[in-house]
PDB file of C-alpha atoms in Angstrom:
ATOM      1  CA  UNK A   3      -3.325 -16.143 -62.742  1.00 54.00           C
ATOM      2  CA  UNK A   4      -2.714 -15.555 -59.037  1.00 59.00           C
ATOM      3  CA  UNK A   5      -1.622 -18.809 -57.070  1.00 61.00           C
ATOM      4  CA  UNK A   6      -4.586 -19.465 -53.996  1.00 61.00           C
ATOM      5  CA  UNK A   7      -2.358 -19.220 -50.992  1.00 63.00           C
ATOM      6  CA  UNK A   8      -3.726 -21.084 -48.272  1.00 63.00           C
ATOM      7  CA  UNK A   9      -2.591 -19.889 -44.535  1.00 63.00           C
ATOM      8  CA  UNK A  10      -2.079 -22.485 -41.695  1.00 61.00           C
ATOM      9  CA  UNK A  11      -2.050 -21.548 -38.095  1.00 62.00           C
ATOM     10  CA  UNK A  12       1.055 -22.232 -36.309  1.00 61.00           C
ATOM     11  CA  UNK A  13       0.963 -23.927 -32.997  1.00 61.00           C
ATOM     12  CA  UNK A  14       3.133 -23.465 -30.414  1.00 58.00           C
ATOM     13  CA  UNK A  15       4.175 -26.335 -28.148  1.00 60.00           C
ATOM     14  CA  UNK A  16       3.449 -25.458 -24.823  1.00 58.00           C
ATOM     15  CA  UNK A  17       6.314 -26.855 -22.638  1.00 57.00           C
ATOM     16  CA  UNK A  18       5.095 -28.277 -19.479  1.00 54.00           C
ATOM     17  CA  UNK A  19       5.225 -25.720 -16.425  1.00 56.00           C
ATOM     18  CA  UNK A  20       8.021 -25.917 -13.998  1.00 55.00           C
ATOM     19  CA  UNK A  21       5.955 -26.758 -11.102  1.00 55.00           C
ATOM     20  CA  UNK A  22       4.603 -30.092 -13.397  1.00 58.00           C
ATOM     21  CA  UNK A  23       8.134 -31.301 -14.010  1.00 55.00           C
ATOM     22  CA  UNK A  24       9.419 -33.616 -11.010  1.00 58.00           C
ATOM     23  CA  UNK A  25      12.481 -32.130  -8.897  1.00 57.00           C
ATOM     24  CA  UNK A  26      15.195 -34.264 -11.020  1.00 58.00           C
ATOM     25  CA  UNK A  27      14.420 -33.004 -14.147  1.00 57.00           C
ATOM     26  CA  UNK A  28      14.059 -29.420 -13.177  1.00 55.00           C
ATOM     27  CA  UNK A  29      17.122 -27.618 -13.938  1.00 57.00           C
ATOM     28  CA  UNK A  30      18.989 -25.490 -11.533  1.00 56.00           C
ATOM     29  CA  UNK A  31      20.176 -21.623 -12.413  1.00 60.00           C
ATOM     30  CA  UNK A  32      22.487 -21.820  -9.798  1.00 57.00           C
ATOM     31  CA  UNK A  33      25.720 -22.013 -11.296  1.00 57.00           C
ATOM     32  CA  UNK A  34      28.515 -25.129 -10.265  1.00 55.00           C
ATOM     33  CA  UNK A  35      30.502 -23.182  -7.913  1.00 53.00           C
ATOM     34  CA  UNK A  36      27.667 -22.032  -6.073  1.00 56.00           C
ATOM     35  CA  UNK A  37      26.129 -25.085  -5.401  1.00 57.00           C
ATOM     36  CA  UNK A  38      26.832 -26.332  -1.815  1.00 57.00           C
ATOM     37  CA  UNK A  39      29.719 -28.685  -1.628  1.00 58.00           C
ATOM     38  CA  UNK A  40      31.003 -27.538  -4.532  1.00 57.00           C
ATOM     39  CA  UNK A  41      33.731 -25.027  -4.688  1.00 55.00           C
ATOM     40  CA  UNK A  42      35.827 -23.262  -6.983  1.00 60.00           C
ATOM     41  CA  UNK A  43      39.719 -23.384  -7.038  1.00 63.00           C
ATOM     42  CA  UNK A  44      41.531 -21.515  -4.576  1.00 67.00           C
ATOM     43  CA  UNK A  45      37.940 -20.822  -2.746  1.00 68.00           C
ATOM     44  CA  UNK A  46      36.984 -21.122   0.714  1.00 70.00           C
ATOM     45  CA  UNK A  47      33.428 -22.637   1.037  1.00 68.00           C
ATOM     46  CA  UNK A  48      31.348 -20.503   3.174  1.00 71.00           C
ATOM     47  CA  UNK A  49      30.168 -21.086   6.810  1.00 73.00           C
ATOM     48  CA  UNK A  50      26.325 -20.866   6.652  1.00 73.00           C
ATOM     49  CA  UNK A  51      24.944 -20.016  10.257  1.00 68.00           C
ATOM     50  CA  UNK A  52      23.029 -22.021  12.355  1.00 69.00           C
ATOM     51  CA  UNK A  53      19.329 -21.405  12.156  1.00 71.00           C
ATOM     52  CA  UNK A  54      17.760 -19.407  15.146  1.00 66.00           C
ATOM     53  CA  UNK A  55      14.880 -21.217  17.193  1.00 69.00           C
ATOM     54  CA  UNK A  56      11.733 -19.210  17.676  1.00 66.00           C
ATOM     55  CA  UNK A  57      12.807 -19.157  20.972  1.00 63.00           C
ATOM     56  CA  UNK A  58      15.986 -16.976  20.483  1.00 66.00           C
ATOM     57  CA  UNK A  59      14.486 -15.042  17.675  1.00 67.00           C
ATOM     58  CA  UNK A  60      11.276 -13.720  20.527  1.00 65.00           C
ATOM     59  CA  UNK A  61      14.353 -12.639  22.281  1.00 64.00           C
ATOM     60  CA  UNK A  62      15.998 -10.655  20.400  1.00 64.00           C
ATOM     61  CA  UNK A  63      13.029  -8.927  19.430  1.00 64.00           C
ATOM     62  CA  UNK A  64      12.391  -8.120  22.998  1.00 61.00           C
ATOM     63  CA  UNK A  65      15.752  -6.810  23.562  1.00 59.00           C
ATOM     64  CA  UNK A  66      16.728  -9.947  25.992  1.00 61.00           C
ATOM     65  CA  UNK A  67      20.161 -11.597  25.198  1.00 65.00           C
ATOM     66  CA  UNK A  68      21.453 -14.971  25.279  1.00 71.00           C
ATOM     67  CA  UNK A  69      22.352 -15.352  28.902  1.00 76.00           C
ATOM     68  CA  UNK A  70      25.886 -16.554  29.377  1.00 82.00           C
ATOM     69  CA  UNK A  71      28.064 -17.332  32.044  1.00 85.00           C
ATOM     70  CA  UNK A  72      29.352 -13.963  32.721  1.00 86.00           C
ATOM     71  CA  UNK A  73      25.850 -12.282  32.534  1.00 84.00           C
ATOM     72  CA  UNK A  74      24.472 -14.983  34.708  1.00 87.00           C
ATOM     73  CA  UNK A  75      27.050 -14.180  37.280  1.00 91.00           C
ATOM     74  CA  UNK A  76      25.950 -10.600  36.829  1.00 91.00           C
ATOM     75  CA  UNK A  77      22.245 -11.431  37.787  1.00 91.00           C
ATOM     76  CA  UNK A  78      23.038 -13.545  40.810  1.00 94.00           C
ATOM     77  CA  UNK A  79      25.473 -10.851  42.463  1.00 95.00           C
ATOM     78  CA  UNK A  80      22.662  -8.866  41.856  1.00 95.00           C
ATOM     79  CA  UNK A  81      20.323 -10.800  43.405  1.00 96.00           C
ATOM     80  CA  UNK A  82      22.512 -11.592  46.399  1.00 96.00           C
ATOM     81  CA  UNK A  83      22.780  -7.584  47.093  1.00 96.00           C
ATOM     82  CA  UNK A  84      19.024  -6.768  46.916  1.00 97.00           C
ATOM     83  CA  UNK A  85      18.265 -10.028  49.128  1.00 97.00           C
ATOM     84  CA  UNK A  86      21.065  -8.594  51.388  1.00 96.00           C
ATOM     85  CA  UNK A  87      18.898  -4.863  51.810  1.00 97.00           C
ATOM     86  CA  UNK A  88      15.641  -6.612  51.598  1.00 97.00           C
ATOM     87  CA  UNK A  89      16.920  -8.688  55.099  1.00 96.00           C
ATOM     88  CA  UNK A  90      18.311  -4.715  56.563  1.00 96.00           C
ATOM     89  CA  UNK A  91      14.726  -3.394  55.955  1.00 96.00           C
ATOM     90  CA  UNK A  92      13.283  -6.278  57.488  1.00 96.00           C
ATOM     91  CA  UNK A  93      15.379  -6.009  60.348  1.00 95.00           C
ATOM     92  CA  UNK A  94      14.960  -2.312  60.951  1.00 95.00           C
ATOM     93  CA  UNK A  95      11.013  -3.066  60.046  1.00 95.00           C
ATOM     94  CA  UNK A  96      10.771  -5.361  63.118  1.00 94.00           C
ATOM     95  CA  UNK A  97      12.536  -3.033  65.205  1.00 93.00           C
ATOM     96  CA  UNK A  98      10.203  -0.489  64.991  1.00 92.00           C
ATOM     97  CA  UNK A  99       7.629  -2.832  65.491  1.00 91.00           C
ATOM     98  CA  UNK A 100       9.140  -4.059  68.769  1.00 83.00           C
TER      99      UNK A 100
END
């Protein structure tokens, strides 16, 4: 005679999502070395760069620089020539006037 076989459902354990689990217990993918502060033999860490305000970011978009010293000097050489022309046109303006 044939033996009744009886079938069971298997449940799988649902592991908790990642998001559920609190930061600490999380594990990271990132491997040793490339965690920050920790390096590898014979390794220079590497220089992460300084985050860019909002401010500097709008400018660079709109094709302004950062204005240093030498540009600055630029500008006000600049402006020291057109206020120089601006006072000859006034002059000759006032003696045509006169």
């Amino acid at each position: 005679m044939k033996k009744a076989t009886t079938t069971k459902k298997k449940t799988a354990r649902k592991s908790p999502a990642k998001s559920a689990l609190p930061a600490k217990k999380r594990k990271s993918k990132v491997s040793k070395t490339k965690q920050k502060g920790v390096t590898a033999p014979n390794k220079k860490p590497k220089k992460t760069p300084a985050k860019k305000s909002s401010a500097k970011k709008g400018m660079k978009k709109s094709g302004l620089g950062i204005l240093t010293p030498s540009l600055r000097k630029k500008i006000e050489s600049a402006l020291t020539q057109l206020e120089d022309a601006l006072a000859k046109l006034e002059d000759k303006a006032i003696k045509k006037l006169s």
